[in-house]
Amino acid sequence: MKLLIAVKSEIIADALAASLSMHDIHTCDTGTDALAMLEIYRPDALIIDLTLPGMDGLTVLRKTGFRPHRILALTTLATPAVLQAAADAGVQDMILIPCTIRHIIERLNALTEKAPSTEG
């Protein structure tokens, strides 16, 4: 699986990349880079922080011409408006942070089991 991890925390990105090393992983830490990486890398799955610097995660998802089949968003604010905007932008699951790396991986695995594979 091709996975893009777009989070502002290098610690979280490194921990996720190490734990998910069996996948083809790219990471970035700004919204501008996330938008470019989505277009170039075209991942099967995306873990995106909704509070990325430069361009927030929801704006990235609205602007991209490519949307992965599996999108897991991380947020510090889960108001009804944010939840609706995320759903409208194609987010299938959202995690309130702070959370554990294990929790993120479990939720990504659950999304992966639900979504159709583009591999092969």
XYZ file of C-alpha atoms in Angstrom:
120
model
C 0.000 0.000 0.000
C 1.223 3.494 -0.836
C 0.723 5.726 2.213
C 1.148 9.470 2.617
C 1.552 10.724 6.178
C 0.936 14.484 6.325
C 1.343 15.579 9.932
C 3.069 18.603 11.428
C 4.775 16.576 14.173
C 8.023 14.957 13.063
C 7.844 12.658 16.097
C 4.423 11.316 15.053
C 5.456 11.004 11.400
C 8.637 9.109 12.289
C 6.819 6.774 14.716
C 4.103 6.009 12.164
C 6.624 5.460 9.373
C 8.631 3.076 11.566
C 5.531 1.147 12.652
C 4.159 0.936 9.102
C 7.486 0.289 7.365
C 6.061 -2.655 5.405
C 4.250 -0.059 3.255
C 5.608 2.399 0.679
C 5.547 5.571 2.807
C 6.111 9.242 2.100
C 5.824 11.960 4.726
C 5.398 15.717 4.714
C 4.679 18.368 7.324
C 2.870 21.240 5.568
C -0.388 21.541 3.706
C 1.343 22.847 0.604
C 3.619 19.809 0.517
C 0.663 17.488 1.183
C -1.204 18.910 -1.806
C 1.821 18.433 -4.077
C 2.522 14.925 -2.743
C -1.079 13.821 -3.328
C -0.820 14.847 -6.965
C 2.628 13.341 -7.568
C 2.648 10.246 -5.340
C -1.072 9.318 -5.641
C -1.205 7.232 -2.437
C -3.757 4.527 -1.645
C -4.165 5.929 1.872
C -3.627 9.259 3.596
C -3.155 10.163 7.236
C -3.618 13.935 7.396
C -3.460 16.441 10.226
C -6.279 18.947 9.807
C -4.107 21.685 11.357
C -1.155 21.521 8.965
C 0.818 24.763 8.627
C 0.596 26.691 5.372
C -2.710 25.125 4.322
C -5.006 23.185 6.632
C -5.852 19.572 5.878
C -9.446 20.263 4.850
C -8.281 22.839 2.302
C -5.749 20.319 0.967
C -8.538 17.776 0.468
C -10.801 20.332 -1.218
C -8.059 21.511 -3.598
C -6.545 18.198 -4.627
C -7.369 16.637 -7.950
C -6.598 13.212 -6.477
C -8.314 11.687 -3.462
C -7.032 8.450 -1.890
C -9.514 5.637 -1.205
C -8.680 5.742 2.516
C -8.400 9.030 4.419
C -7.793 9.192 8.157
C -7.762 12.693 9.654
C -6.187 13.811 12.909
C -7.681 16.833 14.634
C -7.625 18.699 17.905
C -11.134 20.058 17.353
C -14.082 17.785 16.553
C -17.040 20.146 16.394
C -20.085 19.185 14.322
C -18.985 21.713 11.678
C -15.487 20.191 11.450
C -16.899 16.663 11.314
C -19.278 17.634 8.491
C -16.571 19.494 6.554
C -14.265 16.486 6.905
C -16.956 14.094 5.675
C -17.682 16.418 2.740
C -13.941 16.423 1.904
C -13.820 12.618 1.745
C -12.504 11.768 5.213
C -13.667 8.286 6.236
C -12.428 8.389 9.835
C -11.204 11.014 12.263
C -9.154 10.742 15.442
C -9.077 13.354 18.158
C -5.507 14.128 19.184
C -3.647 13.648 21.415
C -3.816 9.906 20.841
C -1.431 6.987 20.642
C 0.432 5.778 17.566
C -1.181 2.378 18.141
C -4.645 3.970 17.943
C -3.805 5.647 14.618
C -2.495 2.368 13.196
C -5.561 0.434 14.388
C -7.894 2.941 12.739
C -5.854 2.917 9.509
C -5.975 -0.892 9.489
C -9.756 -0.784 9.963
C -10.073 1.579 6.979
C -7.784 -0.624 4.900
C -9.952 -3.675 5.586
C -13.094 -1.774 4.491
C -11.753 -0.104 1.333
C -11.288 -1.817 -2.039
C -7.678 -2.501 -2.947
C -6.096 -0.651 -5.865
C -3.064 -2.910 -5.903
C -2.339 -5.736 -8.277
